[in-house]
PDB file of C-alpha atoms in Angstrom:
ATOM      1  CA  MET A1174      26.073  28.958  14.859  1.00 49.00           C
ATOM      2  CA  ARG A1175      22.437  30.107  13.158  1.00 46.00           C
ATOM      3  CA  LYS A1176      22.478  28.470   9.636  1.00 46.00           C
ATOM      4  CA  LYS A1177      23.486  25.268  11.361  1.00 45.00           C
ATOM      5  CA  LYS A1178      20.878  25.322  13.857  1.00 44.00           C
ATOM      6  CA  GLU A1179      18.257  25.983  10.883  1.00 43.00           C
ATOM      7  CA  ALA A1180      19.475  23.310   9.010  1.00 42.00           C
ATOM      8  CA  THR A1181      18.987  21.105  11.811  1.00 42.00           C
ATOM      9  CA  ASP A1182      15.862  22.508  12.264  1.00 44.00           C
ATOM     10  CA  THR A1183      15.561  21.659   9.310  1.00 48.00           C
ATOM     11  CA  LEU A1184      16.456  18.624   9.140  1.00 51.00           C
ATOM     12  CA  ASN A1185      14.760  17.673  12.131  1.00 52.00           C
ATOM     13  CA  ASN A1186      10.803  19.046  10.478  1.00 58.00           C
ATOM     14  CA  ALA A1187       8.214  16.590   8.917  1.00 64.00           C
ATOM     15  CA  PRO A1188       9.673  16.122   5.221  1.00 67.00           C
ATOM     16  CA  MET A1189       9.612  18.657   2.983  1.00 73.00           C
ATOM     17  CA  THR A1190       7.002  19.464   0.438  1.00 80.00           C
ATOM     18  CA  ILE A1191       8.057  19.248  -3.102  1.00 87.00           C
ATOM     19  CA  HIS A1192       6.019  21.774  -5.691  1.00 91.00           C
ATOM     20  CA  ASN A1193       6.422  20.877  -9.627  1.00 93.00           C
ATOM     21  CA  ARG A1194       5.373  22.035 -13.050  1.00 93.00           C
ATOM     22  CA  LEU A1195       4.602  18.332 -14.124  1.00 94.00           C
ATOM     23  CA  PRO A1196       0.765  19.298 -15.163  1.00 93.00           C
ATOM     24  CA  VAL A1197       1.823  22.269 -17.271  1.00 93.00           C
ATOM     25  CA  LEU A1198       4.306  20.615 -18.970  1.00 94.00           C
ATOM     26  CA  ARG A1199       2.377  17.846 -19.307  1.00 94.00           C
ATOM     27  CA  VAL A1200      -0.678  19.680 -20.790  1.00 92.00           C
ATOM     28  CA  GLU A1201       1.274  21.710 -23.368  1.00 92.00           C
ATOM     29  CA  ARG A1202       2.698  18.597 -25.169  1.00 94.00           C
ATOM     30  CA  GLY A1203      -0.737  17.160 -25.407  1.00 95.00           C
ATOM     31  CA  LEU A1204       0.777  13.948 -23.263  1.00 94.00           C
ATOM     32  CA  SER A1205      -1.517  11.728 -20.769  1.00 93.00           C
ATOM     33  CA  ARG A1206      -0.562  10.824 -17.665  1.00 93.00           C
ATOM     34  CA  GLN A1207      -0.074   7.157 -19.135  1.00 92.00           C
ATOM     35  CA  ASP A1208       2.422   9.075 -22.362  1.00 94.00           C
ATOM     36  CA  LEU A1209       4.446  10.415 -19.699  1.00 95.00           C
ATOM     37  CA  ALA A1210       4.872   7.414 -17.682  1.00 94.00           C
ATOM     38  CA  ASP A1211       6.003   5.331 -21.040  1.00 94.00           C
ATOM     39  CA  ALA A1212       8.387   7.759 -21.422  1.00 95.00           C
ATOM     40  CA  VAL A1213      10.136   7.661 -18.386  1.00 95.00           C
ATOM     41  CA  GLY A1214       9.689   4.708 -16.878  1.00 94.00           C
ATOM     42  CA  VAL A1215       7.195   4.205 -14.192  1.00 94.00           C
ATOM     43  CA  ASN A1216       3.551   3.407 -13.074  1.00 90.00           C
ATOM     44  CA  TYR A1217       0.925   6.462 -14.979  1.00 88.00           C
ATOM     45  CA  GLN A1218      -0.142   6.568 -11.321  1.00 88.00           C
ATOM     46  CA  THR A1219       2.937   7.711 -10.004  1.00 92.00           C
ATOM     47  CA  ILE A1220       2.427  10.340 -12.376  1.00 93.00           C
ATOM     48  CA  GLY A1221      -0.292  11.371 -10.487  1.00 91.00           C
ATOM     49  CA  TYR A1222       0.919  11.178  -7.472  1.00 91.00           C
ATOM     50  CA  LEU A1223       4.161  13.003  -8.224  1.00 93.00           C
ATOM     51  CA  GLU A1224       1.921  16.043  -9.866  1.00 92.00           C
ATOM     52  CA  ARG A1225      -0.502  16.200  -6.748  1.00 89.00           C
ATOM     53  CA  GLY A1226       2.996  16.350  -4.712  1.00 88.00           C
ATOM     54  CA  ASP A1227       2.363  12.893  -3.218  1.00 88.00           C
ATOM     55  CA  TYR A1228       5.067  11.346  -3.992  1.00 92.00           C
ATOM     56  CA  SER A1229       8.853  13.140  -4.370  1.00 92.00           C
ATOM     57  CA  PRO A1230      10.495  11.228  -7.406  1.00 94.00           C
ATOM     58  CA  SER A1231      14.273  10.322  -6.754  1.00 94.00           C
ATOM     59  CA  LEU A1232      16.956  12.335  -7.862  1.00 95.00           C
ATOM     60  CA  GLU A1233      17.358   9.675 -11.070  1.00 95.00           C
ATOM     61  CA  LEU A1234      13.497  10.046 -11.959  1.00 96.00           C
ATOM     62  CA  ALA A1235      13.962  13.673 -11.803  1.00 96.00           C
ATOM     63  CA  PHE A1236      16.425  13.746 -14.233  1.00 96.00           C
ATOM     64  CA  ARG A1237      14.648  11.248 -16.275  1.00 96.00           C
ATOM     65  CA  LEU A1238      11.499  14.111 -16.133  1.00 97.00           C
ATOM     66  CA  SER A1239      14.641  16.778 -16.438  1.00 96.00           C
ATOM     67  CA  ASP A1240      15.600  15.287 -20.163  1.00 96.00           C
ATOM     68  CA  TYR A1241      12.621  14.023 -21.484  1.00 96.00           C
ATOM     69  CA  PHE A1242      10.979  17.676 -21.298  1.00 95.00           C
ATOM     70  CA  GLY A1243      14.419  19.399 -22.139  1.00 95.00           C
ATOM     71  CA  LEU A1244      14.133  21.558 -19.001  1.00 94.00           C
ATOM     72  CA  PRO A1245      16.631  21.550 -15.905  1.00 94.00           C
ATOM     73  CA  ILE A1246      15.458  20.495 -12.317  1.00 94.00           C
ATOM     74  CA  GLU A1247      14.761  23.307 -11.117  1.00 92.00           C
ATOM     75  CA  ALA A1248      12.026  24.799 -13.741  1.00 91.00           C
ATOM     76  CA  ILE A1249      10.196  21.729 -12.890  1.00 94.00           C
ATOM     77  CA  PHE A1250      10.737  21.021  -9.353  1.00 93.00           C
ATOM     78  CA  SER A1251      10.757  23.293  -6.626  1.00 91.00           C
ATOM     79  CA  GLN A1252      10.855  23.726  -2.974  1.00 89.00           C
ATOM     80  CA  GLU A1253       8.890  26.934  -2.754  1.00 87.00           C
ATOM     81  CA  PRO A1254       5.440  27.478  -4.940  1.00 87.00           C
ATOM     82  CA  LEU A1255       6.118  27.684  -8.316  1.00 83.00           C
ATOM     83  CA  LYS A1256       4.886  31.087 -10.262  1.00 81.00           C
ATOM     84  CA  PRO A1257       2.917  30.474 -13.021  1.00 81.00           C
ATOM     85  CA  LEU A1258       5.631  29.988 -16.511  1.00 76.00           C
ATOM     86  CA  SER A1259       3.514  33.148 -18.037  1.00 78.00           C
ATOM     87  CA  GLU A1260       4.214  34.985 -15.310  1.00 79.00           C
ATOM     88  CA  GLU A1261       8.066  34.269 -15.269  1.00 76.00           C
ATOM     89  CA  LEU A1262       8.314  35.041 -18.864  1.00 78.00           C
ATOM     90  CA  TYR A1263       6.285  38.179 -18.703  1.00 79.00           C
ATOM     91  CA  HIS A1264       9.410  39.107 -16.089  1.00 81.00           C
ATOM     92  CA  ALA A1265      12.062  37.838 -17.898  1.00 80.00           C
ATOM     93  CA  ALA A1266      11.359  39.814 -21.256  1.00 81.00           C
ATOM     94  CA  ALA A1267      10.276  42.657 -19.051  1.00 81.00           C
ATOM     95  CA  SER A1268      13.796  42.373 -17.813  1.00 75.00           C
TER      96      SER A1268
ATOM     97  CA  MET B1239       3.512  -2.153 -15.027  1.00 45.00           C
ATOM     98  CA  ASN B1240      -0.187  -1.381 -15.092  1.00 47.00           C
ATOM     99  CA  TRP B1241      -1.781  -3.631 -12.106  1.00 48.00           C
ATOM    100  CA  THR B1242      -5.709  -1.978 -13.209  1.00 44.00           C
ATOM    101  CA  LYS B1243      -5.278  -4.568 -16.280  1.00 42.00           C
ATOM    102  CA  ARG B1244      -3.787  -7.546 -14.649  1.00 41.00           C
ATOM    103  CA  ASN B1245      -6.337 -10.052 -12.945  1.00 39.00           C
ATOM    104  CA  PHE B1246      -7.215 -13.776 -13.405  1.00 39.00           C
ATOM    105  CA  ALA B1247     -11.209 -13.631 -15.150  1.00 39.00           C
ATOM    106  CA  GLY B1248      -9.953 -11.173 -18.137  1.00 38.00           C
ATOM    107  CA  ARG B1249     -11.851  -8.697 -16.369  1.00 39.00           C
ATOM    108  CA  THR B1250     -10.403  -4.737 -15.596  1.00 41.00           C
ATOM    109  CA  ILE B1251     -10.771  -4.900 -12.349  1.00 45.00           C
ATOM    110  CA  GLY B1252      -8.387  -2.356 -11.067  1.00 50.00           C
ATOM    111  CA  HIS B1253     -10.652   0.593 -10.883  1.00 53.00           C
ATOM    112  CA  SER B1254     -13.460  -0.791  -9.767  1.00 64.00           C
ATOM    113  CA  LEU B1255     -11.941  -2.078  -6.482  1.00 82.00           C
ATOM    114  CA  THR B1256     -12.347   0.579  -4.593  1.00 87.00           C
ATOM    115  CA  ARG B1257     -10.260   1.392  -1.165  1.00 90.00           C
ATOM    116  CA  LEU B1258     -14.049   0.971   0.959  1.00 92.00           C
ATOM    117  CA  ARG B1259     -14.355  -2.641  -1.265  1.00 92.00           C
ATOM    118  CA  ARG B1260     -10.427  -3.889  -0.243  1.00 94.00           C
ATOM    119  CA  ARG B1261     -11.405  -2.707   2.865  1.00 95.00           C
ATOM    120  CA  SER B1262     -14.282  -4.838   3.264  1.00 95.00           C
ATOM    121  CA  ALA B1263     -12.101  -7.780   2.276  1.00 95.00           C
ATOM    122  CA  VAL B1264      -9.467  -7.036   4.679  1.00 96.00           C
ATOM    123  CA  VAL B1265     -12.032  -7.146   7.645  1.00 96.00           C
ATOM    124  CA  ALA B1266     -14.206 -10.161   5.519  1.00 96.00           C
ATOM    125  CA  THR B1267     -10.355 -12.026   5.683  1.00 96.00           C
ATOM    126  CA  TYR B1268      -9.390 -11.843   9.374  1.00 96.00           C
ATOM    127  CA  LEU B1269     -12.653 -11.668  11.262  1.00 95.00           C
ATOM    128  CA  GLY B1270     -13.855 -14.010   8.960  1.00 95.00           C
ATOM    129  CA  TYR B1271     -11.464 -16.591  10.511  1.00 95.00           C
ATOM    130  CA  LEU B1272     -11.725 -15.748  13.718  1.00 94.00           C
ATOM    131  CA  ALA B1273     -15.479 -15.777  13.408  1.00 94.00           C
ATOM    132  CA  MET B1274     -15.022 -19.115  12.099  1.00 93.00           C
ATOM    133  CA  VAL B1275     -12.745 -20.287  14.936  1.00 92.00           C
ATOM    134  CA  SER B1276     -14.504 -19.221  17.741  1.00 91.00           C
ATOM    135  CA  VAL B1277     -18.215 -20.445  16.096  1.00 92.00           C
ATOM    136  CA  TRP B1278     -16.574 -23.665  14.717  1.00 88.00           C
ATOM    137  CA  TYR B1279     -15.030 -24.328  18.250  1.00 86.00           C
ATOM    138  CA  LEU B1280     -18.802 -23.506  20.006  1.00 86.00           C
ATOM    139  CA  ALA B1281     -20.395 -25.979  17.142  1.00 85.00           C
ATOM    140  CA  SER B1282     -18.161 -29.087  18.216  1.00 83.00           C
ATOM    141  CA  ALA B1283     -18.803 -28.663  21.949  1.00 83.00           C
ATOM    142  CA  TYR B1284     -22.102 -29.018  21.320  1.00 85.00           C
ATOM    143  CA  GLN B1285     -22.954 -30.448  18.381  1.00 84.00           C
ATOM    144  CA  SER B1286     -24.927 -28.143  16.356  1.00 84.00           C
ATOM    145  CA  VAL B1287     -25.979 -28.561  12.684  1.00 86.00           C
ATOM    146  CA  GLY B1288     -26.895 -24.895  12.510  1.00 88.00           C
ATOM    147  CA  LEU B1289     -23.751 -23.919  13.955  1.00 88.00           C
ATOM    148  CA  PHE B1290     -21.394 -26.159  11.922  1.00 89.00           C
ATOM    149  CA  ILE B1291     -23.415 -24.609   8.749  1.00 91.00           C
ATOM    150  CA  LEU B1292     -22.699 -21.382  10.335  1.00 92.00           C
ATOM    151  CA  VAL B1293     -19.045 -22.378  10.398  1.00 92.00           C
ATOM    152  CA  SER B1294     -18.762 -23.011   6.461  1.00 93.00           C
ATOM    153  CA  LEU B1295     -20.929 -19.785   6.109  1.00 94.00           C
ATOM    154  CA  LEU B1296     -18.285 -17.774   7.787  1.00 94.00           C
ATOM    155  CA  GLY B1297     -15.460 -19.538   5.872  1.00 94.00           C
ATOM    156  CA  LEU B1298     -16.720 -18.613   2.395  1.00 95.00           C
ATOM    157  CA  LEU B1299     -16.922 -15.173   3.540  1.00 95.00           C
ATOM    158  CA  MET B1300     -13.316 -15.749   5.244  1.00 95.00           C
ATOM    159  CA  LEU B1301     -12.419 -16.517   1.301  1.00 95.00           C
ATOM    160  CA  SER B1302     -13.925 -14.433  -0.384  1.00 95.00           C
ATOM    161  CA  GLY B1303     -11.978 -12.049   1.004  1.00 95.00           C
ATOM    162  CA  LEU B1304      -8.681 -14.051   0.865  1.00 95.00           C
ATOM    163  CA  GLY B1305     -10.075 -14.416  -2.978  1.00 94.00           C
ATOM    164  CA  VAL B1306     -10.013 -10.674  -3.070  1.00 92.00           C
ATOM    165  CA  LEU B1307      -6.674  -9.807  -2.029  1.00 93.00           C
ATOM    166  CA  VAL B1308      -5.360 -12.645  -3.679  1.00 92.00           C
ATOM    167  CA  THR B1309      -6.508 -12.005  -7.289  1.00 91.00           C
ATOM    168  CA  SER B1310      -6.632  -8.258  -7.708  1.00 89.00           C
ATOM    169  CA  TRP B1311      -3.789  -5.852  -8.213  1.00 88.00           C
ATOM    170  CA  VAL B1312      -3.292  -5.855  -4.342  1.00 90.00           C
ATOM    171  CA  TRP B1313      -1.313  -8.440  -3.898  1.00 92.00           C
ATOM    172  CA  ASN B1314       0.635  -7.462  -6.698  1.00 89.00           C
ATOM    173  CA  ALA B1315       1.236  -4.719  -5.279  1.00 89.00           C
ATOM    174  CA  ALA B1316       2.497  -5.746  -2.167  1.00 92.00           C
ATOM    175  CA  ASN B1317       5.079  -9.197  -3.451  1.00 92.00           C
ATOM    176  CA  ALA B1318       6.119  -8.162  -7.260  1.00 91.00           C
ATOM    177  CA  PRO B1319       9.927  -8.586  -7.815  1.00 92.00           C
ATOM    178  CA  ASP B1320      11.892  -5.310  -7.957  1.00 92.00           C
ATOM    179  CA  PRO B1321      11.889  -5.542 -11.523  1.00 91.00           C
ATOM    180  CA  ASN B1322       7.804  -5.411 -12.179  1.00 90.00           C
ATOM    181  CA  LEU B1323       8.095  -2.115  -9.810  1.00 92.00           C
ATOM    182  CA  ASP B1324       9.041   1.247 -10.882  1.00 92.00           C
ATOM    183  CA  GLU B1325      10.392   3.829  -7.870  1.00 94.00           C
ATOM    184  CA  ARG B1326       6.943   4.581  -5.902  1.00 94.00           C
ATOM    185  CA  GLN B1327       5.582   0.684  -6.251  1.00 93.00           C
ATOM    186  CA  ARG B1328       8.815  -0.559  -4.829  1.00 94.00           C
ATOM    187  CA  ARG B1329       8.318   2.311  -1.369  1.00 94.00           C
ATOM    188  CA  VAL B1330       4.585   1.126  -1.210  1.00 93.00           C
ATOM    189  CA  ARG B1331       5.774  -2.566  -1.267  1.00 95.00           C
ATOM    190  CA  ASP B1332       8.365  -1.870   1.279  1.00 96.00           C
ATOM    191  CA  ARG B1333       7.054  -0.280   3.312  1.00 95.00           C
ATOM    192  CA  ALA B1334       4.030  -2.642   3.773  1.00 95.00           C
ATOM    193  CA  TYR B1335       6.347  -5.243   4.199  1.00 96.00           C
ATOM    194  CA  LEU B1336       8.009  -3.076   7.202  1.00 97.00           C
ATOM    195  CA  HIS B1337       4.154  -2.531   8.529  1.00 96.00           C
ATOM    196  CA  SER B1338       3.442  -6.339   8.479  1.00 96.00           C
ATOM    197  CA  TYR B1339       6.949  -6.962   9.948  1.00 95.00           C
ATOM    198  CA  GLN B1340       6.321  -5.373  13.163  1.00 96.00           C
ATOM    199  CA  ALA B1341       2.349  -6.015  13.424  1.00 94.00           C
ATOM    200  CA  PHE B1342       3.926  -9.937  13.357  1.00 92.00           C
ATOM    201  CA  ALA B1343       6.663  -9.642  15.551  1.00 94.00           C
ATOM    202  CA  GLY B1344       4.245  -7.643  18.099  1.00 94.00           C
ATOM    203  CA  SER B1345       1.660 -10.204  17.611  1.00 92.00           C
ATOM    204  CA  VAL B1346       4.115 -12.921  18.444  1.00 91.00           C
ATOM    205  CA  THR B1347       6.071 -11.058  21.133  1.00 95.00           C
ATOM    206  CA  ALA B1348       2.941 -10.753  22.381  1.00 95.00           C
ATOM    207  CA  MET B1349       1.445 -14.350  21.868  1.00 93.00           C
ATOM    208  CA  GLY B1350       4.943 -15.682  23.583  1.00 94.00           C
ATOM    209  CA  PHE B1351       4.355 -13.485  27.191  1.00 95.00           C
ATOM    210  CA  TYR B1352       0.600 -14.283  26.775  1.00 95.00           C
ATOM    211  CA  ALA B1353       1.448 -18.082  26.702  1.00 94.00           C
ATOM    212  CA  ALA B1354       3.967 -18.070  29.083  1.00 95.00           C
ATOM    213  CA  ILE B1355       1.608 -16.510  31.893  1.00 95.00           C
ATOM    214  CA  ALA B1356      -1.395 -18.328  30.945  1.00 95.00           C
ATOM    215  CA  TRP B1357       0.752 -21.484  31.928  1.00 92.00           C
ATOM    216  CA  ASP B1358       1.179 -20.747  35.546  1.00 92.00           C
ATOM    217  CA  ASN B1359      -1.926 -19.189  35.722  1.00 94.00           C
ATOM    218  CA  GLY B1360      -4.079 -22.112  34.508  1.00 92.00           C
ATOM    219  CA  TRP B1361      -5.252 -19.923  31.274  1.00 92.00           C
ATOM    220  CA  TRP B1362      -6.702 -21.357  28.457  1.00 89.00           C
ATOM    221  CA  LEU B1363      -3.885 -22.370  26.522  1.00 91.00           C
ATOM    222  CA  PRO B1364      -4.691 -24.382  22.821  1.00 90.00           C
ATOM    223  CA  ALA B1365      -4.886 -28.078  24.141  1.00 88.00           C
ATOM    224  CA  THR B1366      -5.820 -30.243  21.844  1.00 89.00           C
ATOM    225  CA  TRP B1367      -4.111 -31.287  17.671  1.00 90.00           C
ATOM    226  CA  ASN B1368      -7.376 -28.990  16.497  1.00 88.00           C
ATOM    227  CA  GLN B1369      -7.131 -26.037  18.301  1.00 89.00           C
ATOM    228  CA  VAL B1370      -3.323 -25.550  17.781  1.00 92.00           C
ATOM    229  CA  GLN B1371      -4.218 -25.958  13.830  1.00 92.00           C
ATOM    230  CA  ALA B1372      -6.814 -23.284  14.636  1.00 92.00           C
ATOM    231  CA  VAL B1373      -3.735 -21.517  16.020  1.00 91.00           C
ATOM    232  CA  MET B1374      -1.414 -22.046  13.354  1.00 93.00           C
ATOM    233  CA  TRP B1375      -3.359 -21.702  10.676  1.00 94.00           C
ATOM    234  CA  GLY B1376      -4.127 -18.297  11.315  1.00 93.00           C
ATOM    235  CA  VAL B1377      -0.980 -17.066  12.210  1.00 92.00           C
ATOM    236  CA  LEU B1378      -0.018 -18.827   8.549  1.00 94.00           C
ATOM    237  CA  LEU B1379      -2.622 -16.478   6.790  1.00 94.00           C
ATOM    238  CA  LEU B1380      -1.131 -13.451   9.232  1.00 93.00           C
ATOM    239  CA  ALA B1381       2.098 -14.199   7.716  1.00 93.00           C
ATOM    240  CA  LEU B1382       1.534 -14.839   4.269  1.00 94.00           C
ATOM    241  CA  THR B1383      -1.766 -11.944   3.912  1.00 95.00           C
ATOM    242  CA  LEU B1384      -0.667  -9.180   6.340  1.00 95.00           C
ATOM    243  CA  PRO B1385       1.556  -6.714   3.262  1.00 96.00           C
ATOM    244  CA  ALA B1386      -1.050  -7.628   0.602  1.00 95.00           C
ATOM    245  CA  ALA B1387      -4.085  -6.751   3.638  1.00 96.00           C
ATOM    246  CA  ILE B1388      -1.952  -3.258   4.597  1.00 96.00           C
ATOM    247  CA  VAL B1389      -1.463  -2.066   1.097  1.00 94.00           C
ATOM    248  CA  ALA B1390      -5.731  -3.014   1.057  1.00 94.00           C
ATOM    249  CA  TRP B1391      -6.045  -0.516   3.246  1.00 95.00           C
ATOM    250  CA  THR B1392      -4.021   2.229   2.868  1.00 92.00           C
ATOM    251  CA  GLU B1393      -3.596   2.767  -0.711  1.00 89.00           C
ATOM    252  CA  PRO B1394      -6.080   5.330  -1.991  1.00 84.00           C
ATOM    253  CA  ASP B1395      -8.937   4.709  -5.067  1.00 80.00           C
ATOM    254  CA  LEU B1396      -7.433   3.919  -8.137  1.00 68.00           C
ATOM    255  CA  ALA B1397      -8.662   6.825 -10.181  1.00 62.00           C
ATOM    256  CA  ASP B1398      -9.271   6.866 -14.323  1.00 54.00           C
ATOM    257  CA  GLU B1399      -6.847   9.462 -15.020  1.00 55.00           C
ATOM    258  CA  LEU B1400      -4.520   7.975 -17.984  1.00 49.00           C
TER     259      LEU B1400
END
C-alpha cells in the first residue's frame, strides 16, 4: 500500500529533473555542441537545453546518445545528481 | 535545422534577435493594430489629416513588428513541418499551437458572449462595413500570427554556444 502511494505521489508531482553527463562526455571527446548535434540528428540548441537540464530527451534520443558515446544510458542520464566520473572511477578501482 | 542562419536578407539575424526585441515586435504588432484601428476610427469621425498620418505611422509600426515575426527564425519555429524540426523543436511548436488555440478559442468565445449581450443592451457592435473589416482583419492577424508570437515571447535568447 505504501509503495503504491509513493508511486502515485511521484506521478502526481512535477516532472522530474533528469541529470546528465553530456557536457563532460562532449568535452572529453573534443566535440562542440554542433558536432554532437550533427552526430545524433538534432539542433545544437537542443544539445544546450539537454546539458542544462532544461529539456529531457525522448527514449529514442537517449539511445542515440548512448550509442554515440558507447556508454549505457544510465551512465549518461540519471534521476539523481551524478557524481563526478573521476570519483566513481576511483572508488571502483579501490573496491 | 539551424534557424540562426535562416533569413530572407542573406544576413545572420538569429543571435541578434534577443527576447526583448522579439517581445517588442509582438507588442508592436498587436497593440499597433489596435491603436491604428482606434485612431483610424477617430480620424474618420473628425476628418483630421493629422490623425490619418498617425494611422499610417501606427500601420508602419504594426508592419515592422509583423515583419520581425514573419521573417525571423520565430516563424519557422512555430510553423515548420515535422521533418524540419527535431523533437524539442516540435514540442515548442506544438505547445505554441496549444496555447494559441486556448487564447484564440477564449477570445472568440468572449466575443460571442459580448455580441449576444451587446445586442440586447444596445452596446457597441460593428455596424458599418469598415468596422466589420477592422474586426475581421484583427481576427485574421491573430489567427495567423499567434503561434509565432507565443514562440517569440517565450523562447529564451539564442546563445553563442556552438
